[in-house]
XYZ file of C-alpha atoms in Angstrom:
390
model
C 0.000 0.000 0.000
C 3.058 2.247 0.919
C 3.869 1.743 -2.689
C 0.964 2.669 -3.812
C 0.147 5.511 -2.119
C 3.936 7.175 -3.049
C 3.578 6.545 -6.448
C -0.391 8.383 -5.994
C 1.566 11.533 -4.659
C 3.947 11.473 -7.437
C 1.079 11.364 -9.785
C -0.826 14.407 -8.101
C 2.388 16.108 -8.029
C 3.365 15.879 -11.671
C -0.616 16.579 -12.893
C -0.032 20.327 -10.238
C 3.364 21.039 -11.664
C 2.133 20.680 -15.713
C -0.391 23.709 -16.444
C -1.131 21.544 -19.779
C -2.964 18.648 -17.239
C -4.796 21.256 -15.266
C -6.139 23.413 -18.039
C -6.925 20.225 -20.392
C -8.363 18.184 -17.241
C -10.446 20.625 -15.764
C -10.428 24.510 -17.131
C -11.766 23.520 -20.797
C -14.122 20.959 -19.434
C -15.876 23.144 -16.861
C -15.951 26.089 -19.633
C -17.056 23.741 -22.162
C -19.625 22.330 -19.971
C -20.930 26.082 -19.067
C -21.273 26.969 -22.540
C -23.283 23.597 -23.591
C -25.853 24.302 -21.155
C -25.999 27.678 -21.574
C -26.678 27.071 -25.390
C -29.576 24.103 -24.937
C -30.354 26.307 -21.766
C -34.447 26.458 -23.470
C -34.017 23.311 -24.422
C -36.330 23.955 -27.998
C -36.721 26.331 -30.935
C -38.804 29.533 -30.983
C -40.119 32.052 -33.190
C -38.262 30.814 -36.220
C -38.520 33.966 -38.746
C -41.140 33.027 -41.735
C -42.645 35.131 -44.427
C -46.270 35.557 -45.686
C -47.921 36.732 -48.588
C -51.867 37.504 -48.134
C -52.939 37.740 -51.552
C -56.535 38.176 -49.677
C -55.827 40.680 -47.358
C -60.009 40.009 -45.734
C -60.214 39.144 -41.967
C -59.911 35.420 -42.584
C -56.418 35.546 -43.703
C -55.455 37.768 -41.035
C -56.770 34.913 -38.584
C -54.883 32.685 -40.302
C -51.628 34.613 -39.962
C -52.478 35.475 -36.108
C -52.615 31.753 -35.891
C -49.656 30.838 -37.240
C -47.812 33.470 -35.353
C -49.188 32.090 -32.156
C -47.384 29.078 -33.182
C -44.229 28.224 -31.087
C -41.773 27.545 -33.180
C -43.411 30.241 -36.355
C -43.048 33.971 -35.962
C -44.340 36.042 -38.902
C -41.440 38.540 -39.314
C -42.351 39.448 -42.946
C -45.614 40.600 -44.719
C -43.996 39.921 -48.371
C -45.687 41.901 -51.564
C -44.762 39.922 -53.799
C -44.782 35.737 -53.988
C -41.391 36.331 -55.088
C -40.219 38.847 -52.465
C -41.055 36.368 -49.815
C -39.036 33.486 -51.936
C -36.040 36.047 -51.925
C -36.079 36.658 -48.148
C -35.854 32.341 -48.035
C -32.849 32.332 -50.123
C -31.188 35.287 -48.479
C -31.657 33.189 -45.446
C -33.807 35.938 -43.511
C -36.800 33.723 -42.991
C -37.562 29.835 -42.759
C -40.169 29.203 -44.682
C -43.183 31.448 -46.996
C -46.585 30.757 -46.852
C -48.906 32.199 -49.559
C -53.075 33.424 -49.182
C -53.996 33.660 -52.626
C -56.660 36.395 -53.529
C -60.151 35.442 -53.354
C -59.575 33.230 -50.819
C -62.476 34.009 -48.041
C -65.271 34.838 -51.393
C -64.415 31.417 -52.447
C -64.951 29.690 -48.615
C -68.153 31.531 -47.973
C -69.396 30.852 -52.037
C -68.704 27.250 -51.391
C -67.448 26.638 -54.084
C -64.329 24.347 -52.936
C -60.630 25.007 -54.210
C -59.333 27.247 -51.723
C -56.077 26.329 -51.591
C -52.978 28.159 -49.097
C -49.659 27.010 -49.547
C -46.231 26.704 -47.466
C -42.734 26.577 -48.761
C -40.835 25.243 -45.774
C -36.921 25.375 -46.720
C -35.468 22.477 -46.035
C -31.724 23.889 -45.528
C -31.577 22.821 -41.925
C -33.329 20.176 -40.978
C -34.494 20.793 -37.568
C -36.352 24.702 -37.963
C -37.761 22.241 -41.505
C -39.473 20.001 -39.196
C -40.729 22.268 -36.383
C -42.091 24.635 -38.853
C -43.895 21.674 -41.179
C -45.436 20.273 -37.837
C -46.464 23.409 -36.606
C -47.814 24.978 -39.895
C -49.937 21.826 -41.083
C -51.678 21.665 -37.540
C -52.285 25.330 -37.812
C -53.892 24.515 -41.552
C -56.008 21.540 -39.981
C -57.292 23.852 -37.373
C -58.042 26.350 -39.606
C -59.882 23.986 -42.067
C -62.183 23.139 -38.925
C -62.500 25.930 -37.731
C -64.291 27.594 -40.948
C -65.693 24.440 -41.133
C -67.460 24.386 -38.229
C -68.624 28.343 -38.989
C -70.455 27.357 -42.048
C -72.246 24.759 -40.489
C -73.277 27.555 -37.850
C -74.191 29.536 -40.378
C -76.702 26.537 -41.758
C -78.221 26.404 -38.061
C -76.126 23.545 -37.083
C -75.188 23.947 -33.533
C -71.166 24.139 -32.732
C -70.756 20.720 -30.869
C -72.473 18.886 -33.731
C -70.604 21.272 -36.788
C -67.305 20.390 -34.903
C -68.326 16.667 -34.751
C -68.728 17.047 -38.741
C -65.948 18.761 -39.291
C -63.762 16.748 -37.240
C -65.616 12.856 -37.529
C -62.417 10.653 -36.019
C -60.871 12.498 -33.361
C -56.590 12.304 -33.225
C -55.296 11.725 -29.869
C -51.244 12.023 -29.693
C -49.096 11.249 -26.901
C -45.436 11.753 -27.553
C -43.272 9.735 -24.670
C -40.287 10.299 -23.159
C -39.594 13.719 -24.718
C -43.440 15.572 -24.878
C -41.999 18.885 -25.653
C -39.405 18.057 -28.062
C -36.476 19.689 -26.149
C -33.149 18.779 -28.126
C -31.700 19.242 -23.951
C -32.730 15.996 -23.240
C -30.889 14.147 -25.840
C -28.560 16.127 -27.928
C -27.366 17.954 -25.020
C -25.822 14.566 -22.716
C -24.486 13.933 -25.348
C -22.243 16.282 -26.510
C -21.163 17.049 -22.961
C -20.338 13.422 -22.791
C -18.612 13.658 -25.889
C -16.273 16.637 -24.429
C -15.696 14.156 -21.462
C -14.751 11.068 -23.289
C -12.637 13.360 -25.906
C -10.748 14.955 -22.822
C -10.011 11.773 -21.066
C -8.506 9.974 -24.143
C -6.303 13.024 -24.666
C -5.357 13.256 -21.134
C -4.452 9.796 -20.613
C -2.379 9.327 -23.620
C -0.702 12.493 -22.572
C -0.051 11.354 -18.947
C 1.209 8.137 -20.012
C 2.915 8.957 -23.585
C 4.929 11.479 -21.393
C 6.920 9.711 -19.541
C 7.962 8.336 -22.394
C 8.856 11.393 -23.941
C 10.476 13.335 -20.811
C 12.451 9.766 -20.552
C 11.111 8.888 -17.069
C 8.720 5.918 -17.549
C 11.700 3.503 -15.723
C 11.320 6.283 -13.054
C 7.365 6.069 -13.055
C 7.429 2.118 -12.734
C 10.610 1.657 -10.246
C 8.188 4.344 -8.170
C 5.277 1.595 -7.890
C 8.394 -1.155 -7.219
C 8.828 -2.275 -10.677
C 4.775 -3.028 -10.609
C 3.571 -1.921 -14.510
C -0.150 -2.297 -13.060
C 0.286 -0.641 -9.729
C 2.042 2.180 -11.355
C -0.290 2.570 -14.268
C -3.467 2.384 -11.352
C -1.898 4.741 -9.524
C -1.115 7.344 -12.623
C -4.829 6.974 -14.059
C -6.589 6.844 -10.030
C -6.164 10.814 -9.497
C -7.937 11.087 -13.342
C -10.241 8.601 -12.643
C -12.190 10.239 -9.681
C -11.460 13.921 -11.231
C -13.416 12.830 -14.609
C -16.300 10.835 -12.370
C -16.885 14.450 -10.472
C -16.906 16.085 -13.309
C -19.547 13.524 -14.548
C -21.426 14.067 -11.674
C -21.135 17.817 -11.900
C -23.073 17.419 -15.790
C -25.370 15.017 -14.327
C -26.093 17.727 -11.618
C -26.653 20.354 -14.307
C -28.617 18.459 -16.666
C -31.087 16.806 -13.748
C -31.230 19.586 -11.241
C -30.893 22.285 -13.273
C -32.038 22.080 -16.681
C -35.085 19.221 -15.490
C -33.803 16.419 -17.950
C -36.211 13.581 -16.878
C -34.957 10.538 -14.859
C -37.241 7.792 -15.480
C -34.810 4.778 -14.644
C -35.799 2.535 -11.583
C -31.686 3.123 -10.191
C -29.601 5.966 -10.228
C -26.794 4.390 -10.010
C -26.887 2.200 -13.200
C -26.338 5.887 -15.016
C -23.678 6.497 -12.473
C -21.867 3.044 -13.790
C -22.262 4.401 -17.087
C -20.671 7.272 -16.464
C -17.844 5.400 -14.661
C -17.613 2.948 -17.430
C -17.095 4.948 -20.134
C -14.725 7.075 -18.821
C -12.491 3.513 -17.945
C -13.202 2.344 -21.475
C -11.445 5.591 -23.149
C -8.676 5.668 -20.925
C -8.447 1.726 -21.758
C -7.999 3.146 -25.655
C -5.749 5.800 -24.771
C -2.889 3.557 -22.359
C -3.690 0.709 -25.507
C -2.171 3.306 -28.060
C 0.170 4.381 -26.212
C 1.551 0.749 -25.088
C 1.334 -0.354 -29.404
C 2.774 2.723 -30.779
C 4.641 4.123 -27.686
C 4.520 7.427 -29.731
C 2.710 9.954 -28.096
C 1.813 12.310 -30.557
C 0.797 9.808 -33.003
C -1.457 8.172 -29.893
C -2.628 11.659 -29.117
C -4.144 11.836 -32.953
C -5.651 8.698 -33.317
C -7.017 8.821 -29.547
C -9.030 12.532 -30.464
C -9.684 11.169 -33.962
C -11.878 7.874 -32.380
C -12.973 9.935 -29.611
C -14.565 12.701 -31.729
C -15.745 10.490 -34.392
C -18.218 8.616 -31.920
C -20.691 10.970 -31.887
C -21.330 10.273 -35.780
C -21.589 6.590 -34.901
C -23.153 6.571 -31.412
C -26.881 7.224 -33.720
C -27.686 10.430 -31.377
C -27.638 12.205 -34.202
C -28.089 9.298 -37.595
C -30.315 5.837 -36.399
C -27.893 3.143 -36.633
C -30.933 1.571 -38.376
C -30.759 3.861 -41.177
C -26.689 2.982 -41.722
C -25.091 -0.106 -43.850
C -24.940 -2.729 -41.693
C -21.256 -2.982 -42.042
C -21.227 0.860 -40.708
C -23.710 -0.275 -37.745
C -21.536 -2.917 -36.484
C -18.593 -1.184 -36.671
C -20.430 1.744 -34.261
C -20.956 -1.327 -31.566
C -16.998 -1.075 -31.336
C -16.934 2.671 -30.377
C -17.810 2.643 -26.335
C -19.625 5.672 -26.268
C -22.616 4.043 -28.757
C -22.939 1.779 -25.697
C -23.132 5.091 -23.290
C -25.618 6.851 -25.625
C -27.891 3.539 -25.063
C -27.498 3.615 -21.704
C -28.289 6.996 -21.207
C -31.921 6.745 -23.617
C -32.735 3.697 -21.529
C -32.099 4.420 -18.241
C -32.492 8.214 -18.220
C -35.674 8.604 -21.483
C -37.460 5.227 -21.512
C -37.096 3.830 -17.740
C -35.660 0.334 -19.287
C -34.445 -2.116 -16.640
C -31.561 -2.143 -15.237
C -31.214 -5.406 -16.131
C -31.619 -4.035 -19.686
C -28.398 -2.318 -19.797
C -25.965 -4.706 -18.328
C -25.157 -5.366 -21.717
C -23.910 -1.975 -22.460
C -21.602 -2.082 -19.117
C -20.346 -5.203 -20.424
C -19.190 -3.869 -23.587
C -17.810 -0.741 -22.174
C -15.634 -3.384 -19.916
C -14.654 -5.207 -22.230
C -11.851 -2.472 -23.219
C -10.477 -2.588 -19.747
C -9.775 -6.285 -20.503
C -8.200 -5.348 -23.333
C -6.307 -2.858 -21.767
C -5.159 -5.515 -19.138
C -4.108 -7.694 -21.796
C -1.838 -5.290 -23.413
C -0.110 -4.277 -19.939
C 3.010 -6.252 -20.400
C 3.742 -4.587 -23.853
C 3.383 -1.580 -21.764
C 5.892 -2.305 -19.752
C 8.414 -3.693 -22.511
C 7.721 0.045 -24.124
C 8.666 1.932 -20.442
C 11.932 -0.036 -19.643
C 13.201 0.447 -22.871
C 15.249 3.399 -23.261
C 15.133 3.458 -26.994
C 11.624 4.312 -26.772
C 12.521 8.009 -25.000
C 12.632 11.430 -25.859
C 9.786 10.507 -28.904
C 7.042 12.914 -29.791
């Protein structure tokens, strides 16, 4: 234990004495984790900017445009003159989307002669203001359809229960689990704080490790733990190890606490495990590049390469149902796909735990790896030839 615990010191002594460790470990995390939240902080779109053209210009198109601007994600910031003013303002990105009254519109309703027709160009340049606004305009068209509906049966003596009834025969009842109010802080948001973990911890553990290589004291780091490669390699990654599971906890605090991300899990500390667990699985990656190439800028490239290319593969933000299946198996080898399931079971759905013991497992399964590749690890500190290499 005596060994141990001197070889612990040395570790918190080097990590104090290199500003690089303190400002990668825990000044960019803590700022990056400020300015995440800060960004999701209301969680879902507003008032996206769209245009309209009332060709009409009667009261019924103005209700129509009061009622799309009392949409949540639609505010009409343009009153276009032109069809093809309102397409310019699209293309010069100023608004989201153009929706066009044509004249005649309210003689034709109330002549009943059919036809009427209003329609919405939605640009489809960025995919999520797309959606929003398409949901948000058709149920304001549906409503509207009823509503004038139901008027001209009023008008015919019919009273308003019944002229809603025929208006609107099957009634639509939607219930949208997990995420009701479509907050992109409940999903998108863990993850890319996550992501800034995991990408910080590979970098900082091939750094801790790769340098000893390069400063030329790895045969000092290991005679320190009394010639022990696995008692000095726990004790160098211990220190990191509970610094990157508080700062775990401090996102969890934020995200739960804070910014009210739901917790529908049946135990706590199954996400806690996660969070452990991946962190142990990317510092597994970062001492096995290290121990193979025992080069630590080359380790320090690959290790940020895999570590930022796991969000694309994780399917937070692509289905791994919608990849080739080749490119959806290879995503079950990245450990933060395994995290990201975790998370949307535990934390969105309320799964079982028993349900992601699986994903533990194969976030594990790099520490065995890890362990297997110790002795090579060794072989790469003892050997002087292997100093002084970026």
């Amino acid at each position: 234990m005596g060994l141990f615990s001197n070889s612990i010191k040395r570790e918190i002594r080097r990590f104090g004495q290199s500003r690089m460790l303190v400002t990668a470990a825990i000044i960019i995390p803590v700022a990056m984790t400020v300015l995440y939240v800060l960004m999701f902080w209301k969680g879902t779109v507003h008032d996206l900017p769209v245009a309209v053209y009332d060709g009409d210009k009667t009261e019924l198109s103005r209700q129509l445009i009061r009622m799309v601007n009392s949409t949540p994600s639609a505010h009409v910031a343009l009153q276009a003159e032109s069809i093809e003013q309102g397409r310019q303002s699209m293309v010069q990105g100023l608004t989201n989307a153009l929706i066009v009254i044509p004249k005649g519109l309210q003689a034709d309703i109330l002549a009943g002669n059919g036809g009427a027709q209003i329609s919405a160009e939605v640009s489809g340049a960025r995919i999520l203001n797309s959606g929003l606004l398409k949901r948000d305009i058709t149920t304001v068209f549906q409503a509207f359809n009823i509503g004038v509906e139901t008027q001209m049966l009023g008008a015919k003596g019919i009273p308003a229960s019944k002229g809603y009834a025929i208006a609107y025969p099957i009634a639509f009842e939607k219930h949208v689990l997990f995420n009701p109010y479509g907050s992109y802080a409940y999903y998108l948001l863990p993850g890319l704080l996550f992501l800034a973990l995991v990408i910080t911890v590979s970098l900082v553990t091939v750094y801790a490790v790769g340098s000893e290589l390069k400063n030329g004291t790895a045969g000092e780091w290991v005679a320190a733990a009394g010639g022990s490669i696995t008692r000095a390699l726990a004790a160098k990654l211990a220190p990191y190890v509970l610094l990157f599971t508080l700062l775990s906890l401090f996102m969890n605090t934020l995200l739960y606490r804070f910014l009210g991300l739901p917790f529908h899990g049946q135990e706590a500390a199954i996400l806690v495990l996660g969070n452990l667990f991946v962190i142990l699985a990317y510092m597994a990656i970062g001492v096995i590049l290290v121990a193979v190439s025992a080069n630590m800028r080359f380790s320090l490239s690959v290790a940020g390469g895999l570590a930022t290319a796991s969000l694309s593969f994780c399917g937070l933000t692509f289905p791994t149902i919608g990849m080739y299946p080749a490119i959806a198996a290879l995503a079950q080898l990245f450990p933060f796909t395994h995290f990201i399931d975790l998370f949307i079971e535990q934390s969105l759905r309320g799964a079982p735990p028993a349900r992601s013991l699986g994903d533990l497992a194969a976030m594990g399964a790099f520490v065995l790896i890890m362990a297997a590749i110790v002795p090579r690890l060794k072989k790469v500190a003892l050997n002087p030839r292997y100093y002084g290499k970026d």
